[in-house]
Amino acid sequence: MTTHPQGIRIRHRGALPQVHPSAYVAPTATLVGDVRIGPRARVMYGAVLDAEGAFVEVGEATVVCENAVLRASAVAAEQPVTLADHVCVGPHATLLGCTVRRCAYLATSASVLQEARVGAGTVVAVSALVHARTVLPDEFFVPPHCLAVGDPVRIFAPGDPAVPQAIAELGFAGVAFGIDAALTDRLARYERIAEVRVREFGAHLDDLRER
């Protein structure tokens, strides 16, 4: 692995992004910290890959399209973003601390949250959401604008009245932010979440842009 001259590369927490010589990173894509771009991978314009305290790994011939966000974390636990070979990540997709197996297709504006696992050959269609800790089997299909929750996975259409309870059962605040799920005071909960992010993102004060 060598450092590629393209893209905006930020040294974060002492780690410098590494890009395989056969990969392409667009000039306006941003790689932050321990980001590892594999052979023949393509990271397109405006994409942001941010390792935070963990790492982001992009496999061979995997494509990350325009304005996608891949962000790892180590707040609640080590939550890297790992994409296997031949994965397609569509424009404006958001992947947070998740694992995506080979040949998966994540369409435009799809979202996959912390500790979720997307199986090989699986499709997450346009604007669908795979919630935290959800496990999608190989060659599964999440329809457009739908919500996938749990293991075994359940699919909810927009407006389904069962959605709030299904999400509550995940303990999302604990998974994503290390916040006690029993905390019911919403103002206190979101204040703590903001403080968690302030501390986590404060590490960027020491970032260095590589030339």
PDB file of C-alpha atoms in Angstrom:
ATOM      1  CA  MET A   1       0.000   0.000   0.000  1.00  0.00           C
ATOM      2  CA  THR A   2       1.247   3.486  -0.807  1.00  0.00           C
ATOM      3  CA  THR A   3      -0.069   6.973  -0.276  1.00  0.00           C
ATOM      4  CA  HIS A   4      -1.951   8.097  -3.398  1.00  0.00           C
ATOM      5  CA  PRO A   5      -1.437  11.675  -4.629  1.00  0.00           C
ATOM      6  CA  GLN A   6      -5.153  12.219  -5.316  1.00  0.00           C
ATOM      7  CA  GLY A   7      -7.864  13.165  -2.861  1.00  0.00           C
ATOM      8  CA  ILE A   8      -7.706  15.213   0.317  1.00  0.00           C
ATOM      9  CA  ARG A   9      -5.777  13.124   2.846  1.00  0.00           C
ATOM     10  CA  ILE A  10      -5.862  14.023   6.529  1.00  0.00           C
ATOM     11  CA  ARG A  11      -3.534  12.554   9.154  1.00  0.00           C
ATOM     12  CA  HIS A  12      -5.802  11.902  12.158  1.00  0.00           C
ATOM     13  CA  ARG A  13      -4.858  10.398  15.527  1.00  0.00           C
ATOM     14  CA  GLY A  14      -1.437   9.738  14.025  1.00  0.00           C
ATOM     15  CA  ALA A  15      -2.764   7.635  11.129  1.00  0.00           C
ATOM     16  CA  LEU A  16      -2.434   8.534   7.455  1.00  0.00           C
ATOM     17  CA  PRO A  17      -4.804   7.164   4.787  1.00  0.00           C
ATOM     18  CA  GLN A  18      -3.295   4.491   2.534  1.00  0.00           C
ATOM     19  CA  VAL A  19      -4.379   4.015  -1.084  1.00  0.00           C
ATOM     20  CA  HIS A  20      -3.388   1.185  -3.396  1.00  0.00           C
ATOM     21  CA  PRO A  21      -1.567   2.423  -6.529  1.00  0.00           C
ATOM     22  CA  SER A  22      -4.254   0.955  -8.798  1.00  0.00           C
ATOM     23  CA  ALA A  23      -7.105   2.709  -6.963  1.00  0.00           C
ATOM     24  CA  TYR A  24      -8.616   6.070  -7.866  1.00  0.00           C
ATOM     25  CA  VAL A  25      -9.558   8.704  -5.301  1.00  0.00           C
ATOM     26  CA  ALA A  26     -11.202  11.809  -6.752  1.00  0.00           C
ATOM     27  CA  PRO A  27      -9.569  15.179  -6.013  1.00  0.00           C
ATOM     28  CA  THR A  28     -12.470  16.320  -3.808  1.00  0.00           C
ATOM     29  CA  ALA A  29     -12.881  13.056  -1.886  1.00  0.00           C
ATOM     30  CA  THR A  30     -11.655  13.269   1.724  1.00  0.00           C
ATOM     31  CA  LEU A  31      -9.892  10.451   3.561  1.00  0.00           C
ATOM     32  CA  VAL A  32      -9.352  10.960   7.297  1.00  0.00           C
ATOM     33  CA  GLY A  33      -7.127   8.815   9.506  1.00  0.00           C
ATOM     34  CA  ASP A  34      -6.757   5.041   9.224  1.00  0.00           C
ATOM     35  CA  VAL A  35      -8.466   4.614   5.864  1.00  0.00           C
ATOM     36  CA  ARG A  36      -7.333   1.739   3.644  1.00  0.00           C
ATOM     37  CA  ILE A  37      -8.306   1.792  -0.030  1.00  0.00           C
ATOM     38  CA  GLY A  38      -7.780  -1.517  -1.834  1.00  0.00           C
ATOM     39  CA  PRO A  39      -6.739  -2.424  -5.392  1.00  0.00           C
ATOM     40  CA  ARG A  40      -8.799  -0.933  -8.223  1.00  0.00           C
ATOM     41  CA  ALA A  41     -11.223   0.686  -5.774  1.00  0.00           C
ATOM     42  CA  ARG A  42     -12.897   3.948  -6.825  1.00  0.00           C
ATOM     43  CA  VAL A  43     -13.769   6.751  -4.430  1.00  0.00           C
ATOM     44  CA  MET A  44     -15.626   9.477  -6.256  1.00  0.00           C
ATOM     45  CA  TYR A  45     -16.127  13.222  -5.882  1.00  0.00           C
ATOM     46  CA  GLY A  46     -17.211  14.576  -2.526  1.00  0.00           C
ATOM     47  CA  ALA A  47     -17.106  11.248  -0.673  1.00  0.00           C
ATOM     48  CA  VAL A  48     -15.905  11.389   2.947  1.00  0.00           C
ATOM     49  CA  LEU A  49     -14.238   8.389   4.589  1.00  0.00           C
ATOM     50  CA  ASP A  50     -13.495   9.146   8.250  1.00  0.00           C
ATOM     51  CA  ALA A  51     -11.849   6.544  10.468  1.00  0.00           C
ATOM     52  CA  GLU A  52     -12.205   8.441  13.777  1.00  0.00           C
ATOM     53  CA  GLY A  53     -10.745   6.097  16.455  1.00  0.00           C
ATOM     54  CA  ALA A  54     -11.222   2.915  14.415  1.00  0.00           C
ATOM     55  CA  PHE A  55     -10.612   2.317  10.688  1.00  0.00           C
ATOM     56  CA  VAL A  56     -12.283   2.288   7.273  1.00  0.00           C
ATOM     57  CA  GLU A  57     -11.374  -0.473   4.830  1.00  0.00           C
ATOM     58  CA  VAL A  58     -12.483  -0.539   1.176  1.00  0.00           C
ATOM     59  CA  GLY A  59     -11.978  -3.777  -0.731  1.00  0.00           C
ATOM     60  CA  GLU A  60     -10.825  -4.551  -4.243  1.00  0.00           C
ATOM     61  CA  ALA A  61     -12.896  -3.102  -7.097  1.00  0.00           C
ATOM     62  CA  THR A  62     -15.307  -1.529  -4.640  1.00  0.00           C
ATOM     63  CA  VAL A  63     -16.947   1.732  -5.697  1.00  0.00           C
ATOM     64  CA  VAL A  64     -17.879   4.576  -3.345  1.00  0.00           C
ATOM     65  CA  CYS A  65     -19.923   7.119  -5.289  1.00  0.00           C
ATOM     66  CA  GLU A  66     -20.339  10.867  -5.002  1.00  0.00           C
ATOM     67  CA  ASN A  67     -21.011  12.425  -1.586  1.00  0.00           C
ATOM     68  CA  ALA A  68     -21.233   9.125   0.270  1.00  0.00           C
ATOM     69  CA  VAL A  69     -20.174   9.204   3.937  1.00  0.00           C
ATOM     70  CA  LEU A  70     -18.351   6.290   5.572  1.00  0.00           C
ATOM     71  CA  ARG A  71     -17.569   6.959   9.221  1.00  0.00           C
ATOM     72  CA  ALA A  72     -16.127   4.600  11.798  1.00  0.00           C
ATOM     73  CA  SER A  73     -16.158   5.157  15.560  1.00  0.00           C
ATOM     74  CA  ALA A  74     -14.686   3.912  18.814  1.00  0.00           C
ATOM     75  CA  VAL A  75     -17.089   5.684  21.184  1.00  0.00           C
ATOM     76  CA  ALA A  76     -19.281   2.806  22.386  1.00  0.00           C
ATOM     77  CA  ALA A  77     -16.976   0.084  20.998  1.00  0.00           C
ATOM     78  CA  GLU A  78     -14.606  -0.256  18.074  1.00  0.00           C
ATOM     79  CA  GLN A  79     -16.912   0.136  15.083  1.00  0.00           C
ATOM     80  CA  PRO A  80     -14.914   0.115  11.844  1.00  0.00           C
ATOM     81  CA  VAL A  81     -16.479   0.412   8.418  1.00  0.00           C
ATOM     82  CA  THR A  82     -15.412  -2.557   6.318  1.00  0.00           C
ATOM     83  CA  LEU A  83     -16.432  -3.040   2.694  1.00  0.00           C
ATOM     84  CA  ALA A  84     -15.449  -6.292   1.015  1.00  0.00           C
ATOM     85  CA  ASP A  85     -14.614  -6.669  -2.687  1.00  0.00           C
ATOM     86  CA  HIS A  86     -16.940  -5.554  -5.503  1.00  0.00           C
ATOM     87  CA  VAL A  87     -19.292  -3.560  -3.264  1.00  0.00           C
ATOM     88  CA  CYS A  88     -21.176  -0.613  -4.782  1.00  0.00           C
ATOM     89  CA  VAL A  89     -22.030   2.323  -2.518  1.00  0.00           C
ATOM     90  CA  GLY A  90     -24.359   4.783  -4.209  1.00  0.00           C
ATOM     91  CA  PRO A  91     -24.350   8.588  -4.132  1.00  0.00           C
ATOM     92  CA  HIS A  92     -25.292  10.186  -0.792  1.00  0.00           C
ATOM     93  CA  ALA A  93     -25.258   6.838   1.031  1.00  0.00           C
ATOM     94  CA  THR A  94     -24.291   6.831   4.727  1.00  0.00           C
ATOM     95  CA  LEU A  95     -22.416   3.937   6.337  1.00  0.00           C
ATOM     96  CA  LEU A  96     -21.602   4.181  10.053  1.00  0.00           C
ATOM     97  CA  GLY A  97     -19.508   1.552  11.821  1.00  0.00           C
ATOM     98  CA  CYS A  98     -20.883  -1.352   9.782  1.00  0.00           C
ATOM     99  CA  THR A  99     -19.736  -4.400   7.808  1.00  0.00           C
ATOM    100  CA  VAL A 100     -20.647  -4.984   4.160  1.00  0.00           C
ATOM    101  CA  ARG A 101     -19.839  -8.301   2.490  1.00  0.00           C
ATOM    102  CA  ARG A 102     -18.779  -8.853  -1.131  1.00  0.00           C
ATOM    103  CA  CYS A 103     -20.910  -7.866  -4.092  1.00  0.00           C
ATOM    104  CA  ALA A 104     -23.474  -5.988  -2.007  1.00  0.00           C
ATOM    105  CA  TYR A 105     -25.233  -3.041  -3.642  1.00  0.00           C
ATOM    106  CA  LEU A 106     -26.195  -0.026  -1.538  1.00  0.00           C
ATOM    107  CA  ALA A 107     -28.236   2.345  -3.653  1.00  0.00           C
ATOM    108  CA  THR A 108     -28.556   6.134  -3.643  1.00  0.00           C
ATOM    109  CA  SER A 109     -29.193   7.576  -0.163  1.00  0.00           C
ATOM    110  CA  ALA A 110     -29.177   4.167   1.521  1.00  0.00           C
ATOM    111  CA  SER A 111     -28.078   4.172   5.179  1.00  0.00           C
ATOM    112  CA  VAL A 112     -26.476   1.409   7.242  1.00  0.00           C
ATOM    113  CA  LEU A 113     -25.968   2.098  10.952  1.00  0.00           C
ATOM    114  CA  GLN A 114     -23.588   0.957  13.672  1.00  0.00           C
ATOM    115  CA  GLU A 115     -22.737  -2.746  13.995  1.00  0.00           C
ATOM    116  CA  ALA A 116     -25.110  -3.752  11.201  1.00  0.00           C
ATOM    117  CA  ARG A 117     -23.965  -6.506   8.846  1.00  0.00           C
ATOM    118  CA  VAL A 118     -24.931  -6.597   5.173  1.00  0.00           C
ATOM    119  CA  GLY A 119     -24.641 -10.007   3.556  1.00  0.00           C
ATOM    120  CA  ALA A 120     -22.963 -10.899   0.282  1.00  0.00           C
ATOM    121  CA  GLY A 121     -24.991 -10.003  -2.790  1.00  0.00           C
ATOM    122  CA  THR A 122     -27.540  -8.085  -0.746  1.00  0.00           C
ATOM    123  CA  VAL A 123     -29.320  -4.996  -2.103  1.00  0.00           C
ATOM    124  CA  VAL A 124     -30.287  -2.031   0.050  1.00  0.00           C
ATOM    125  CA  ALA A 125     -32.468  -0.044  -2.314  1.00  0.00           C
ATOM    126  CA  VAL A 126     -32.896   3.718  -2.711  1.00  0.00           C
ATOM    127  CA  SER A 127     -33.320   5.582   0.613  1.00  0.00           C
ATOM    128  CA  ALA A 128     -33.667   2.389   2.637  1.00  0.00           C
ATOM    129  CA  LEU A 129     -32.310   2.244   6.202  1.00  0.00           C
ATOM    130  CA  VAL A 130     -30.579  -0.708   7.861  1.00  0.00           C
ATOM    131  CA  HIS A 131     -30.696   0.039  11.573  1.00  0.00           C
ATOM    132  CA  ALA A 132     -28.043  -0.657  14.202  1.00  0.00           C
ATOM    133  CA  ARG A 133     -27.073  -4.295  14.917  1.00  0.00           C
ATOM    134  CA  THR A 134     -29.321  -5.511  12.114  1.00  0.00           C
ATOM    135  CA  VAL A 135     -28.112  -8.552  10.163  1.00  0.00           C
ATOM    136  CA  LEU A 136     -29.077  -8.918   6.502  1.00  0.00           C
ATOM    137  CA  PRO A 137     -28.595 -12.437   5.090  1.00  0.00           C
ATOM    138  CA  ASP A 138     -26.780 -13.057   1.812  1.00  0.00           C
ATOM    139  CA  GLU A 139     -28.697 -11.982  -1.314  1.00  0.00           C
ATOM    140  CA  PHE A 140     -31.380 -10.225   0.734  1.00  0.00           C
ATOM    141  CA  PHE A 141     -33.390  -7.289  -0.650  1.00  0.00           C
ATOM    142  CA  VAL A 142     -34.442  -4.224   1.331  1.00  0.00           C
ATOM    143  CA  PRO A 143     -37.076  -2.337  -0.697  1.00  0.00           C
ATOM    144  CA  PRO A 144     -36.858   1.384  -1.423  1.00  0.00           C
ATOM    145  CA  HIS A 145     -37.624   3.731   1.521  1.00  0.00           C
ATOM    146  CA  CYS A 146     -38.075   0.800   3.915  1.00  0.00           C
ATOM    147  CA  LEU A 147     -36.531   0.091   7.317  1.00  0.00           C
ATOM    148  CA  ALA A 148     -34.658  -3.133   8.145  1.00  0.00           C
ATOM    149  CA  VAL A 149     -34.411  -3.962  11.864  1.00  0.00           C
ATOM    150  CA  GLY A 150     -33.028  -6.808  13.936  1.00  0.00           C
ATOM    151  CA  ASP A 151     -31.641 -10.310  13.739  1.00  0.00           C
ATOM    152  CA  PRO A 152     -33.569 -12.049  12.301  1.00  0.00           C
ATOM    153  CA  VAL A 153     -34.368  -9.039  10.186  1.00  0.00           C
ATOM    154  CA  ARG A 154     -37.820  -7.488   9.935  1.00  0.00           C
ATOM    155  CA  ILE A 155     -38.806  -5.063   7.172  1.00  0.00           C
ATOM    156  CA  PHE A 156     -41.069  -2.088   7.873  1.00  0.00           C
ATOM    157  CA  ALA A 157     -42.724   0.101   5.263  1.00  0.00           C
ATOM    158  CA  PRO A 158     -42.828   3.878   5.751  1.00  0.00           C
ATOM    159  CA  GLY A 159     -45.448   4.890   8.300  1.00  0.00           C
ATOM    160  CA  ASP A 160     -45.742   1.472   9.950  1.00  0.00           C
ATOM    161  CA  PRO A 161     -46.946   2.157  13.523  1.00  0.00           C
ATOM    162  CA  ALA A 162     -44.706  -0.638  14.855  1.00  0.00           C
ATOM    163  CA  VAL A 163     -41.518   1.226  13.904  1.00  0.00           C
ATOM    164  CA  PRO A 164     -40.992   3.232  17.149  1.00  0.00           C
ATOM    165  CA  GLN A 165     -41.166   0.108  19.306  1.00  0.00           C
ATOM    166  CA  ALA A 166     -38.890  -1.853  16.964  1.00  0.00           C
ATOM    167  CA  ILE A 167     -36.271   0.897  17.124  1.00  0.00           C
ATOM    168  CA  ALA A 168     -36.618   1.257  20.906  1.00  0.00           C
ATOM    169  CA  GLU A 169     -35.787  -2.439  21.300  1.00  0.00           C
ATOM    170  CA  LEU A 170     -32.430  -1.908  19.568  1.00  0.00           C
ATOM    171  CA  GLY A 171     -31.015   0.340  22.276  1.00  0.00           C
ATOM    172  CA  PHE A 172     -29.613   2.633  19.594  1.00  0.00           C
ATOM    173  CA  ALA A 173     -28.309   5.337  21.930  1.00  0.00           C
ATOM    174  CA  GLY A 174     -26.161   2.757  23.667  1.00  0.00           C
ATOM    175  CA  VAL A 175     -24.864   1.208  20.449  1.00  0.00           C
ATOM    176  CA  ALA A 176     -24.002   4.489  18.767  1.00  0.00           C
ATOM    177  CA  PHE A 177     -23.069   6.774  21.666  1.00  0.00           C
ATOM    178  CA  GLY A 178     -22.643   4.659  24.799  1.00  0.00           C
ATOM    179  CA  ILE A 179     -25.664   6.383  26.358  1.00  0.00           C
ATOM    180  CA  ASP A 180     -27.742   4.527  28.941  1.00  0.00           C
ATOM    181  CA  ALA A 181     -30.830   3.237  27.149  1.00  0.00           C
ATOM    182  CA  ALA A 182     -32.863   3.763  30.350  1.00  0.00           C
ATOM    183  CA  LEU A 183     -32.417   7.526  30.119  1.00  0.00           C
ATOM    184  CA  THR A 184     -35.891   8.797  29.260  1.00  0.00           C
ATOM    185  CA  ASP A 185     -35.334  12.552  29.579  1.00  0.00           C
ATOM    186  CA  ARG A 186     -35.000  13.482  25.915  1.00  0.00           C
ATOM    187  CA  LEU A 187     -33.265  16.780  26.500  1.00  0.00           C
ATOM    188  CA  ALA A 188     -30.707  15.112  28.768  1.00  0.00           C
ATOM    189  CA  ARG A 189     -30.243  12.267  26.267  1.00  0.00           C
ATOM    190  CA  TYR A 190     -29.535  14.554  23.327  1.00  0.00           C
ATOM    191  CA  GLU A 191     -27.341  16.805  25.442  1.00  0.00           C
ATOM    192  CA  ARG A 192     -25.203  13.767  26.300  1.00  0.00           C
ATOM    193  CA  ILE A 193     -25.135  12.667  22.677  1.00  0.00           C
ATOM    194  CA  ALA A 194     -23.886  16.099  21.636  1.00  0.00           C
ATOM    195  CA  GLU A 195     -21.209  15.990  24.345  1.00  0.00           C
ATOM    196  CA  VAL A 196     -20.078  12.544  23.126  1.00  0.00           C
ATOM    197  CA  ARG A 197     -19.666  13.887  19.604  1.00  0.00           C
ATOM    198  CA  VAL A 198     -17.936  17.058  20.848  1.00  0.00           C
ATOM    199  CA  ARG A 199     -15.321  14.903  22.598  1.00  0.00           C
ATOM    200  CA  GLU A 200     -14.943  12.492  19.686  1.00  0.00           C
ATOM    201  CA  PHE A 201     -14.674  15.143  16.997  1.00  0.00           C
ATOM    202  CA  GLY A 202     -12.437  17.291  19.186  1.00  0.00           C
ATOM    203  CA  ALA A 203      -9.586  14.972  18.172  1.00  0.00           C
ATOM    204  CA  HIS A 204      -9.680  16.691  14.766  1.00  0.00           C
ATOM    205  CA  LEU A 205      -8.117  19.790  16.312  1.00  0.00           C
ATOM    206  CA  ASP A 206      -4.764  18.058  15.831  1.00  0.00           C
ATOM    207  CA  ASP A 207      -5.358  16.877  12.249  1.00  0.00           C
ATOM    208  CA  LEU A 208      -2.749  17.532   9.557  1.00  0.00           C
ATOM    209  CA  ARG A 209      -3.443  17.717   5.843  1.00  0.00           C
ATOM    210  CA  GLU A 210      -0.945  15.743   3.783  1.00  0.00           C
ATOM    211  CA  ARG A 211       0.375  17.216   0.566  1.00  0.00           C
TER     212      ARG A 211
END
